[in-house]
């Protein structure tokens, strides 16, 4: 895919909800605000296809013509995220069956069964027809398949497809019975047709409490694959007509159901929708930007949606304070985004998203704070031009992040139901983020050779080959951190026998004998580098075999047993952190590791001021982002030119950022 | 309908659960207690109609004869609030389908689908048969249709009826698609039969979280209308035989599902069942009494049910303390009730209401505290005779209360899910209540000409004509208070474009640019008349256009923006309160408005002592109700005769009320 | 049934999940650990019966041969607690229907409908085939039917069976209508087929909130009976082949659904699975041991399952601290257990119980703390031999415990939804436990003649004859304690009219006029023996008729009314405690009663040290159990020989128990 010529600026635009005059007014206001792209046709299937035999592009043609006439680029959606009512009536099999076993009726969105033959045929056909109809529309710069894919279905079509998926994976029932461990609880399957979907009517007590981890895990994989197949269906239909189309679909924040690492391979670029809550930490959003960037090995991604002001669907929809929209837009760019896009361009007047913020509010004018902020940012982006586009983030630290592990950890029955995989990842990420250390969040099969430090938080599931890859990494001089409840199972959620952490035992030089779940009200503690920190959630009770002990538990019968160990292995080191602790611990521990690895933080900044780097042949760009409500001053050892203000800073000079302020320094 | 000859005193009586001897004992005890009316036949359908072809009035005849012989009046219920088991088996379509889509089986009560043709036919027939059978029974003073109507059904019969209801309302699918805004999320309907009921299987995530406000709103209206039609079916069947029958149905406390304002038009008088919790404030109950009185423009209503001692269905069923039953009975009368009635007369021995209090307890004697209190009140009511019956409440203040608005506000997706319409109404009502200001709670189309102050809390939905009515009211010298999140949508829940508060913008002289949701933990504040009050829940960010600013926000980026404004409009004033605050604020603010309007409170009383007025040609009656646990002294500027004690009070004398005490002064 | 020759030591063993080599290793480790018994075949139906026409005992034969060769005894399970997948596909009627009305699909365990004719036939046949196949296997010392029976079904087969059960019970619909009180809410049944199961689709709002107590109560009885019939089916099939087989099924902790008192009559001995939480009090477990022992009149029971280290299914699965497994094993023995058994012998590698502790951990060696503790205990038990087996607990105190009462109290609509029957029982039990007083927990028809003190906490339902039995007991000199909300209903949940506590009124010499529910935030209080205690949950407002008043309420309008009374009746006394209070009250009150009755505690011990007694012709055994985390010293008035250490203690000498320590003194 080609690099973006500019940072695209615009967003979801639904003029089919309005009359022609309003659209003309929109054009005027978009121009004023510096808008360069619109995402069209996100939810128009019912308009485009009033019946099975008819396509009607009249309205969309009018919209495309208008925005084209006004010089806007188009991100063309395929409209398949909500099927028409007539289709549900004609083909009831396109309706999802819920996790509780109830068959849905027509309504809402994300309402289609991914394995409905009718849905697959009709959605593929629509994508193809759109590509055919707009194949000569040169300002379509991207194709946006469906919208925020998600959900799962448990209908009979899905069960049939699941059996086929299983046959392809396991070939024989013997292999399947072994993988699922069906001698447990008399679950032996003698015929593929005996297999049903794991849900509230069969194996589950709630979403994550299952009686058969193997079945549930495979269904999670199957579901992600099924929906991905819908996406691939449409992508292929588009590519048949437009082999060079740039295809994406917009992903979501910490979305567990879909294995985006597998998905990203099928897309030309990744994009996502960022909707933090009013209390969300900047580090949480940054983490997900880094996941998105890492999905395709550092290739810039699109910020496909954010709100210019307010969401409608959160319990308390606080408006973004002045400057926050700009700050968070630049945070996306700082982490690798080559677009800044909104949901929505004009605030709809009816139905459930009418209180979701927009560039143009219900008042319909440019006389709003929000419009003024959008317009100001538009001007800045115009000024930035293509300077930062295509630039990459140089990272020496990688955190392993794995969807299969996420599923498996949280399906686990025991040891502590408060364990959340993403929280364990976040603990380590946040400490690095606050030290301005660039981080990639990579899959477990990523090439680790370029990294100096790799962190594997709660790597519960060790897929085939992952242990070797980690050993090679450490052997060659890398530093590895693994945290508690790691190395426990293989890809089928079978425990690796012979002592935890299984295939990582010799690498880490430890044996974990027992795992204690820690009640919230009664934490243990350990001392590291002279400071005492709490030990919470889980405490692995381990024996150092070849590892050195760097901290021990303070309390209880396992007082004195190791809490932190480090094993020298080849030219590198493998650390083990046997419990969860508080923020202060991770800050200190990672500071020490970063120093040990001689990894240079991007910049030393005051607390709350983020520094991030992008580089390309066009230059090196230092983003300074002040998340505080107060002015902050940053010392610039190397100086640079602030692309937003054209101020030039000499080496060792200081730059003062206002509250929520941003600077982009080109070295 | 004729005025009650006395304050009817009695309640629900179910002798079909007992033998003849017990009924005779009841008669003796009723006479002792001064009981004058019994409600019969509330749940006897299965007894009355053992099969489709047979009515059997034997038991009811026996009961009617007995109570008649003992001089009691009868409130005759129609028994249709619970269908017989045989009927559910024979006609499964009479069983409701739940909000989650599950078809019910036989059981419970309120169990009938309102659109079941079989239910409609059989219930209408029963009502007609009862009227026919008892047409010459002179002591039937009222007909009580069904019981505590409620619930909703989502079956296919309802869906069919919904489509017919929609066709009548919208005529064309085009009009419907426009009203519902179906270009949103690809919802265009091309055939009426594509429309399904909005519930957990289609548009809803929970009871109030819907993806399509327009559909859910129409279903709420349709459901209220459907059940009302059941009521009208039965009323008509009765009127066919007895054109002069006085027909009612018993309504419930803060009951959201049924638009009682529409219902009241079809009834001859209103009645309701009051079951406060042990922690319910007197103001909350008073508010609902005032709603009930206002439903039929001040006509006296019936207190159809209350407990003489205890409920059984609340989590903690605290017994009413001595004096409370009497106090709360007189509170009902003070607010317009012409009856004081109980559920239940004799405590049942089996099933789910056996721990609900009764006049005659399980011990079966007159030797209980509760019986003694009932008897004492009976004596007092006998003494009062017909003095207060028919009297009206003179009010100069009206609060607008609208069921459609209630539904729409709480279906709204955003801005703050803690927003509750009735709480916003209650904030204003309570402050007036505590100042002894008489208030009507009127529908939005009420004649406002007699009022000096009209309050419209969170008038989110402005139905056609309502803006003009409010303007006329203010233009002519009235004072209006509107609170935040008002003027937002029309009757279809479409936003009124061009700036909030839409059609009220010029009347209020403001433009609301943004709406901020306030987290509970981080309130803003404003200063009014020198005092600082919290700003919570929502803060409208507004610009005074022609209005004066009376208070501004203290904190955050909108510090200094108006929080309270007042617009001079014609001869009147229109106030806007842009946020929610605490009790102290509403007390002060409404005190100021009351003074400004020269509205005289009923009386100046100590805190916790309520004063309320009723007037008729028979006199003016001042009710004094001491809700405190301590004795209180009230100064009487005008004096009067206490009808309960026969004590006469000279002007400027004092009257001392014991804890929970009551006085009724006739001027 | 014969007395156990030793305290059986072992547990659930599932070698079908492993290869032969692993089984050989297990044998070596079992021998090292002193294991003497294994429970086999708990979940192998799918392996044993791959299709309807085929049994395949190959795997089980191999296992049986191996364990037999190694001298182990066998507890042979029947494998029917989870049916095979093929069976669910072939006979869908074996699948349960949930309380919400949803039909289940294949999955999980405890998944069979008890009234499915196919399930009944196939499970009975399997039990019979197992008995036939292993009839000559001499080391099978017990048959273990199914596993942890539980759950309820609401399918049409169950409804049909329910009608038959009702016909047998009531003979006529008239009798049924009367028992259920169907004149309430128009529920009269005219045909048996009109009756449906009471669940979320009919009478229930949630599990314990029902609109018809009578129906729900009968369904609870029916469900317990239905599942019991499954158990009896299998028992009979085994007895047909092996008339002398010792048959049991493993019961569960505080399990409400099954009337174990009725069940125990059908078994040869009782057994249960003990899984306390990390915060469970020793008294709670002891109470249930005593229930289990009392089910069959003091006959020793088996501790069928406990974890050697950790559970997997609790929210926070804290590992058992060193010494706790041993301590709790001996607590079971102290209360009457003649076995100490574990789930599980080897930790499974897959599916949902893989993080449940085991004798042999995933590491697979004897080098774990847990194995060492198991082995140490194994050595001790070997040393103990048969000394304690068969011994009985001599108790002079009985607490009545009744499943029907449990159901009825918690189905009750009102007065306070925080009322829990087992908590009321526990209040009294715990105070006795802490004073080392031996207690039986007997059914309401138990022979009371041997007891000096009988306690009936919240004896809400008085079944026929129970009042007479209690009167006889007191008349003959016994002391009785009854607590609030007693004597209210008969066996059909009909209120006994004429004044609470109904049939116990003259025995207790009181009349309860009203029952007040007490909000948590506003307790009342009373003074007993000079100390003031809180009055919570419910306060009965009562009049002493012939009883003496020993405490009165402090607050509110019923200040001065009796809170505790005592009635002299015949040669005995009948106490009434009209409210719930705190732990300190029950300790003092029961101390006084114990002294009054001259009941000797087992021993006076420091707080946290439990003393319990077992006796047989082989001797008297005093168990001392230190539940504290600190060493404690106990004075031994009579001395004795500690069977665990062979230390001999002279009378009046002291014995020091380490933290979690145990001694067994033979007198």
Coordinates of N, CA and C in Angstrom, one line a residue, chain B residues 43-149:
Chain B
X43 N -59.9 -11.3 42.1 CA -59.2 -12.4 41.5 C -60.1 -13.6 41.5
X44 N -61.2 -13.7 40.8 CA -62.0 -14.8 40.9 C -62.4 -15.4 39.5
X45 N -61.7 -15.0 38.5 CA -62.1 -15.5 37.2 C -62.3 -17.0 37.1
X46 N -61.3 -17.7 37.7 CA -61.4 -19.2 37.6 C -62.6 -19.7 38.3
X47 N -63.0 -19.0 39.4 CA -64.3 -19.5 40.1 C -65.5 -19.1 39.3
X48 N -65.5 -17.9 38.8 CA -66.7 -17.4 38.1 C -66.9 -18.1 36.8
X49 N -65.9 -18.6 36.1 CA -66.0 -19.2 34.8 C -65.2 -20.5 34.8
X50 N -65.7 -21.6 35.3 CA -65.0 -22.8 35.3 C -64.7 -23.4 34.0
X51 N -65.4 -23.0 32.9 CA -65.1 -23.4 31.6 C -65.6 -22.4 30.6
X52 N -65.3 -22.5 29.4 CA -65.7 -21.4 28.5 C -67.2 -21.2 28.4
X53 N -67.9 -22.3 28.6 CA -69.4 -22.2 28.4 C -70.2 -21.9 29.7
X54 N -69.5 -21.9 30.8 CA -70.2 -21.8 32.0 C -69.8 -20.6 32.9
X55 N -70.8 -19.8 33.3 CA -70.5 -18.9 34.4 C -71.1 -19.4 35.7
X56 N -70.5 -19.2 36.8 CA -71.0 -19.7 38.0 C -70.9 -18.6 39.1
X57 N -72.0 -17.9 39.3 CA -71.9 -16.8 40.3 C -72.3 -17.1 41.7
X58 N -72.5 -18.4 41.9 CA -72.9 -18.9 43.3 C -72.2 -18.2 44.4
X59 N -70.9 -18.4 44.4 CA -70.1 -17.9 45.5 C -70.2 -16.4 45.6
X60 N -70.0 -15.7 44.5 CA -70.1 -14.3 44.5 C -71.5 -13.8 45.0
X61 N -72.5 -14.4 44.5 CA -73.8 -14.1 45.0 C -73.9 -14.1 46.5
X62 N -73.4 -15.2 47.0 CA -73.4 -15.4 48.5 C -72.7 -14.2 49.2
X63 N -71.6 -13.9 48.6 CA -70.8 -12.8 49.2 C -71.5 -11.5 49.1
X64 N -72.0 -11.2 47.9 CA -72.7 -9.9 47.6 C -74.0 -9.8 48.6
X65 N -74.7 -10.9 48.7 CA -75.8 -10.9 49.6 C -75.4 -10.6 51.0
X66 N -74.4 -11.2 51.4 CA -74.0 -11.0 52.8 C -73.6 -9.6 53.1
X67 N -72.7 -9.1 52.2 CA -72.2 -7.7 52.5 C -73.4 -6.7 52.4
X68 N -74.3 -7.0 51.4 CA -75.4 -6.1 51.2 C -76.3 -6.1 52.5
X69 N -76.5 -7.3 52.9 CA -77.4 -7.4 54.1 C -76.8 -6.6 55.3
X70 N -75.5 -6.5 55.3 CA -74.8 -5.8 56.4 C -74.6 -4.3 56.0
X71 N -75.2 -3.9 55.0 CA -75.2 -2.4 54.7 C -73.9 -1.9 54.1
X72 N -73.1 -2.7 53.5 CA -71.9 -2.3 53.0 C -72.1 -1.9 51.5
X73 N -71.4 -0.9 51.1 CA -71.3 -0.6 49.6 C -70.3 -1.5 49.0
X74 N -70.4 -1.6 47.7 CA -69.5 -2.5 47.0 C -68.8 -1.8 45.9
X75 N -67.5 -2.0 45.8 CA -66.7 -1.7 44.6 C -66.5 -3.0 43.9
X76 N -67.1 -3.2 42.8 CA -67.1 -4.5 42.1 C -66.0 -4.6 41.1
X77 N -65.1 -5.5 41.3 CA -64.0 -5.7 40.4 C -64.4 -6.7 39.3
X78 N -63.7 -6.7 38.2 CA -64.1 -7.6 37.1 C -63.3 -8.9 37.0
X79 N -62.3 -9.0 37.9 CA -61.6 -10.3 38.0 C -60.7 -10.7 36.8
X80 N -60.4 -9.7 36.0 CA -59.7 -10.1 34.7 C -58.2 -9.9 34.8
X81 N -57.7 -9.6 36.0 CA -56.2 -9.4 36.1 C -55.5 -10.7 36.2
X82 N -56.2 -11.8 36.3 CA -55.5 -13.1 36.2 C -56.4 -14.1 35.6
X83 N -56.0 -14.6 34.5 CA -56.9 -15.6 33.7 C -56.8 -17.0 34.3
X84 N -57.8 -17.8 34.1 CA -57.8 -19.1 34.7 C -56.8 -20.0 33.9
X85 N -56.4 -21.1 34.6 CA -55.4 -22.0 34.0 C -56.0 -22.7 32.8
X86 N -57.3 -23.1 32.9 CA -57.9 -23.8 31.7 C -57.8 -22.9 30.5
X87 N -57.9 -21.6 30.6 CA -57.9 -20.7 29.5 C -56.5 -20.7 28.8
X88 N -55.5 -20.7 29.7 CA -54.1 -20.7 29.1 C -53.9 -22.0 28.4
X89 N -54.5 -23.1 28.8 CA -54.2 -24.4 28.2 C -55.0 -24.4 26.9
X90 N -56.2 -23.9 26.9 CA -57.1 -23.9 25.7 C -56.6 -22.9 24.7
X91 N -56.3 -21.7 25.1 CA -55.9 -20.6 24.2 C -54.5 -20.1 24.6
X92 N -53.4 -20.8 24.2 CA -52.1 -20.4 24.6 C -51.8 -19.0 24.1
X93 N -52.5 -18.4 23.2 CA -52.2 -17.1 22.7 C -52.5 -16.0 23.8
X94 N -53.2 -16.4 24.9 CA -53.4 -15.4 25.9 C -52.2 -15.2 26.8
X95 N -51.2 -16.0 26.7 CA -50.0 -15.9 27.5 C -49.1 -14.9 27.0
X96 N -48.6 -14.1 27.8 CA -47.6 -13.0 27.4 C -46.3 -13.6 26.9
X97 N -45.6 -12.9 26.0 CA -44.2 -13.2 25.7 C -43.4 -12.1 26.4
X98 N -42.3 -12.5 27.1 CA -41.5 -11.6 27.9 C -40.7 -10.7 27.0
X99 N -40.1 -9.7 27.6 CA -39.2 -8.8 27.0 C -38.0 -9.5 26.4
X100 N -37.6 -10.6 27.0 CA -36.5 -11.4 26.5 C -36.9 -12.3 25.4
X101 N -38.2 -12.3 25.0 CA -38.6 -13.2 23.9 C -39.2 -14.5 24.3
X102 N -39.1 -14.8 25.6 CA -39.6 -16.1 26.0 C -41.1 -16.1 26.2
X103 N -41.8 -17.1 25.7 CA -43.3 -17.3 25.8 C -43.5 -17.8 27.3
X104 N -44.4 -17.1 28.0 CA -44.7 -17.6 29.3 C -45.6 -18.8 29.3
X105 N -45.7 -19.5 30.4 CA -46.6 -20.6 30.7 C -47.6 -20.1 31.7
X106 N -48.6 -20.9 32.0 CA -49.6 -20.4 33.0 C -49.0 -20.1 34.3
X107 N -49.4 -19.1 35.0 CA -49.0 -18.8 36.3 C -49.0 -17.3 36.6
X108 N -48.8 -17.0 37.9 CA -48.8 -15.6 38.4 C -50.1 -14.8 38.1
X109 N -50.0 -13.5 37.9 CA -51.1 -12.7 37.6 C -50.6 -11.6 36.6
X110 N -51.4 -10.7 36.1 CA -51.0 -9.8 35.0 C -50.4 -10.6 33.9
X111 N -51.0 -11.7 33.6 CA -50.3 -12.7 32.7 C -50.9 -12.8 31.3
X112 N -51.8 -11.8 31.0 CA -52.5 -11.9 29.7 C -51.9 -11.0 28.6
X113 N -51.8 -11.5 27.4 CA -51.4 -10.7 26.3 C -52.5 -9.7 26.0
X114 N -52.3 -8.4 25.9 CA -53.4 -7.5 25.7 C -54.0 -7.6 24.2
X115 N -53.2 -8.1 23.3 CA -53.7 -8.2 22.0 C -54.1 -9.6 21.6
X116 N -54.3 -10.5 22.5 CA -54.8 -11.8 22.3 C -56.3 -11.7 22.0
X117 N -56.8 -12.1 20.8 CA -58.2 -12.0 20.5 C -59.0 -12.8 21.5
X118 N -58.5 -13.9 21.9 CA -59.2 -14.7 22.9 C -59.3 -14.0 24.2
X119 N -58.2 -13.4 24.7 CA -58.3 -12.6 25.9 C -59.3 -11.5 25.8
X120 N -59.2 -10.8 24.7 CA -60.1 -9.6 24.6 C -61.6 -10.0 24.6
X121 N -61.9 -11.1 23.9 CA -63.3 -11.6 23.8 C -63.7 -12.1 25.2
X122 N -62.9 -12.9 25.8 CA -63.3 -13.5 27.1 C -63.4 -12.5 28.2
X123 N -62.5 -11.6 28.3 CA -62.5 -10.6 29.4 C -63.7 -9.6 29.2
X124 N -63.9 -9.2 28.0 CA -65.1 -8.3 27.7 C -66.4 -9.1 28.1
X125 N -66.5 -10.3 27.7 CA -67.7 -11.1 28.0 C -67.9 -11.2 29.5
X126 N -66.8 -11.4 30.2 CA -67.0 -11.6 31.6 C -67.5 -10.3 32.3
X127 N -66.9 -9.2 31.8 CA -67.3 -7.9 32.4 C -68.8 -7.6 32.1
X128 N -69.2 -8.0 30.9 CA -70.6 -7.8 30.5 C -71.5 -8.7 31.3
X129 N -71.1 -9.9 31.5 CA -71.9 -10.9 32.2 C -72.0 -10.4 33.7
X130 N -71.0 -9.9 34.3 CA -71.0 -9.4 35.6 C -72.0 -8.2 35.7
X131 N -71.9 -7.3 34.8 CA -72.8 -6.2 34.8 C -74.3 -6.6 34.7
X132 N -74.5 -7.5 33.8 CA -75.8 -8.1 33.6 C -76.3 -8.7 34.8
X133 N -75.5 -9.5 35.4 CA -75.9 -10.3 36.6 C -76.2 -9.4 37.8
X134 N -75.4 -8.3 37.9 CA -75.6 -7.5 39.1 C -76.2 -6.1 38.7
X135 N -76.9 -6.0 37.6 CA -77.3 -4.7 37.2 C -78.3 -4.1 38.2
X136 N -79.0 -4.9 39.0 CA -79.9 -4.3 39.9 C -79.4 -4.2 41.3
X137 N -78.1 -4.4 41.5 CA -77.5 -4.4 42.8 C -77.1 -2.9 43.1
X138 N -78.0 -2.3 43.9 CA -77.9 -0.8 44.1 C -76.7 -0.4 44.8
X139 N -76.2 -1.3 45.7 CA -75.0 -0.8 46.5 C -73.7 -1.0 45.8
X140 N -73.7 -1.3 44.6 CA -72.4 -1.3 43.8 C -72.2 0.2 43.4
X141 N -71.3 0.8 44.1 CA -71.1 2.2 43.9 C -70.0 2.5 42.9
X142 N -69.2 1.5 42.6 CA -68.1 1.7 41.6 C -67.8 0.3 40.9
X143 N -67.4 0.4 39.7 CA -66.8 -0.8 39.0 C -65.3 -0.6 38.8
X144 N -64.6 -1.7 39.2 CA -63.1 -1.7 39.3 C -62.6 -2.7 38.3
X145 N -62.2 -2.1 37.2 CA -61.8 -3.0 36.1 C -60.4 -3.6 36.3
X146 N -60.3 -4.9 36.1 CA -59.0 -5.6 36.3 C -58.3 -5.1 37.6
X147 N -57.0 -5.1 37.6 CA -56.3 -4.7 38.9 C -54.9 -4.3 38.5
X148 N -54.4 -3.2 38.9 CA -53.0 -2.8 38.7 C -52.5 -3.2 37.4
X149 N -53.2 -2.7 36.3 CA -52.7 -3.0 35.0 C -51.2 -2.8 34.8

